[in-house]
Amino acid sequence: MTDNEYSKTRKAAADALIYWAKTGMRQFTMRDAVNDYLEASGANRPSIGGEETILAHRKIAANRLAIDCIYALSKEELSKMDRELEGIVEDLPRQGYGMRR
C-alpha cells in the first residue's frame, strides 16, 4: 500500500468516525472503515508477542484516529467515540482458525 492509499484510508476512517459521533448513523460503515484502517496500518499483523502485541498495536492506531478527530468533536462526542473505538480495538480479527487438513 502506498502512502497516498494509506492516507486516504486513514482520512476515510476519521471522517466516518466524526460523522457517526455527531449523528449516530452509519455505525457499521464506520466500523468497517476503522477496521480497514487498522488493517492498512499493519496493526493486525501477528508478531512475536502474539495477541497482546496485536491488541497494543490496534490501540495505538485507534489513538491516532482519535487524535485526527479531536478538532471536530465535542467532549461528549469524544467520549462516545472513545468507547466505540475501545470496543472495535478489543474485537480482534480471528485469523487462521478455519478448518485445516
GROMACS .gro file of C-alpha atoms in nm:
model
  101
    1MET     CA    1   0.000   0.000   0.000
    2THR     CA    2   0.134   0.339  -0.095
    3ASP     CA    3   0.145   0.637   0.138
    4ASN     CA    4  -0.134   0.803  -0.060
    5GLU     CA    5  -0.364   0.499  -0.022
    6TYR     CA    6  -0.281   0.476   0.350
    7SER     CA    7  -0.362   0.845   0.396
    8LYS     CA    8  -0.693   0.804   0.215
    9THR     CA    9  -0.782   0.504   0.433
   10ARG     CA   10  -0.694   0.699   0.749
   11LYS     CA   11  -0.895   1.003   0.638
   12ALA     CA   12  -1.194   0.787   0.544
   13ALA     CA   13  -1.188   0.624   0.888
   14ALA     CA   14  -1.161   0.960   1.066
   15ASP     CA   15  -1.443   1.109   0.856
   16ALA     CA   16  -1.665   0.806   0.926
   17LEU     CA   17  -1.592   0.834   1.300
   18ILE     CA   18  -1.676   1.204   1.305
   19TYR     CA   19  -1.999   1.153   1.112
   20TRP     CA   20  -2.106   0.864   1.339
   21ALA     CA   21  -2.016   1.052   1.660
   22LYS     CA   22  -2.217   1.358   1.551
   23THR     CA   23  -2.523   1.180   1.408
   24GLY     CA   24  -2.526   0.827   1.546
   25MET     CA   25  -2.586   0.699   1.193
   26ARG     CA   26  -2.384   0.457   0.977
   27GLN     CA   27  -2.226   0.269   1.266
   28PHE     CA   28  -2.142  -0.038   1.059
   29THR     CA   29  -1.989   0.173   0.784
   30MET     CA   30  -1.776   0.345   1.048
   31ARG     CA   31  -1.670   0.012   1.198
   32ASP     CA   32  -1.572  -0.118   0.854
   33ALA     CA   33  -1.371   0.198   0.781
   34VAL     CA   34  -1.190   0.175   1.115
   35ASN     CA   35  -1.114  -0.194   1.063
   36ASP     CA   36  -0.986  -0.118   0.711
   37TYR     CA   37  -0.757   0.146   0.860
   38LEU     CA   38  -0.634  -0.091   1.131
   39GLU     CA   39  -0.553  -0.348   0.864
   40ALA     CA   40  -0.380  -0.089   0.643
   41SER     CA   41  -0.173   0.040   0.935
   42GLY     CA   42  -0.035  -0.308   1.000
   43ALA     CA   43  -0.186  -0.330   1.346
   44ASN     CA   44  -0.331  -0.675   1.275
   45ARG     CA   45  -0.005  -0.837   1.169
   46PRO     CA   46   0.097  -1.117   1.401
   47SER     CA   47   0.430  -1.071   1.568
   48ILE     CA   48   0.642  -1.222   1.842
   49GLY     CA   49   0.420  -1.101   2.126
   50GLY     CA   50   0.112  -1.271   1.986
   51GLU     CA   51  -0.236  -1.148   2.065
   52GLU     CA   52  -0.119  -0.897   2.328
   53THR     CA   53   0.106  -0.725   2.076
   54ILE     CA   54  -0.169  -0.709   1.815
   55LEU     CA   55  -0.401  -0.556   2.074
   56ALA     CA   56  -0.137  -0.295   2.167
   57HIS     CA   57  -0.080  -0.205   1.801
   58ARG     CA   58  -0.456  -0.173   1.743
   59LYS     CA   59  -0.481   0.061   2.046
   60ILE     CA   60  -0.200   0.280   1.913
   61ALA     CA   61  -0.360   0.302   1.568
   62ALA     CA   62  -0.700   0.381   1.723
   63ASN     CA   63  -0.541   0.659   1.928
   64ARG     CA   64  -0.403   0.809   1.604
   65LEU     CA   65  -0.758   0.813   1.468
   66ALA     CA   66  -0.890   0.972   1.785
   67ILE     CA   67  -0.630   1.248   1.755
   68ASP     CA   68  -0.738   1.308   1.395
   69CYS     CA   69  -1.098   1.357   1.517
   70ILE     CA   70  -1.042   1.583   1.820
   71TYR     CA   71  -1.081   1.910   1.631
   72ALA     CA   72  -1.434   1.828   1.510
   73LEU     CA   73  -1.600   1.676   1.816
   74SER     CA   74  -1.742   1.798   2.145
   75LYS     CA   75  -1.645   1.645   2.478
   76GLU     CA   76  -1.950   1.416   2.479
   77GLU     CA   77  -1.889   1.307   2.120
   78LEU     CA   78  -1.524   1.233   2.200
   79SER     CA   79  -1.629   1.015   2.494
   80LYS     CA   80  -1.876   0.831   2.272
   81MET     CA   81  -1.607   0.782   2.007
   82ASP     CA   82  -1.350   0.659   2.260
   83ARG     CA   83  -1.591   0.396   2.394
   84GLU     CA   84  -1.670   0.275   2.044
   85LEU     CA   85  -1.304   0.265   1.941
   86GLU     CA   86  -1.222   0.064   2.252
   87GLY     CA   87  -1.485  -0.192   2.153
   88ILE     CA   88  -1.355  -0.211   1.797
   89VAL     CA   89  -0.995  -0.250   1.914
   90GLU     CA   90  -1.078  -0.530   2.154
   91ASP     CA   91  -1.267  -0.720   1.883
   92LEU     CA   92  -0.956  -0.885   1.742
   93PRO     CA   93  -0.979  -1.040   1.397
   94ARG     CA   94  -0.969  -1.417   1.411
   95GLN     CA   95  -0.723  -1.541   1.153
   96GLY     CA   96  -0.619  -1.895   1.085
   97TYR     CA   97  -0.891  -2.066   1.284
   98GLY     CA   98  -1.059  -2.226   0.983
   99MET     CA   99  -1.067  -2.596   0.908
  100ARG     CA  100  -0.733  -2.745   0.810
  101ARG     CA  101  -0.621  -3.077   0.684
   0.00000   0.00000   0.00000
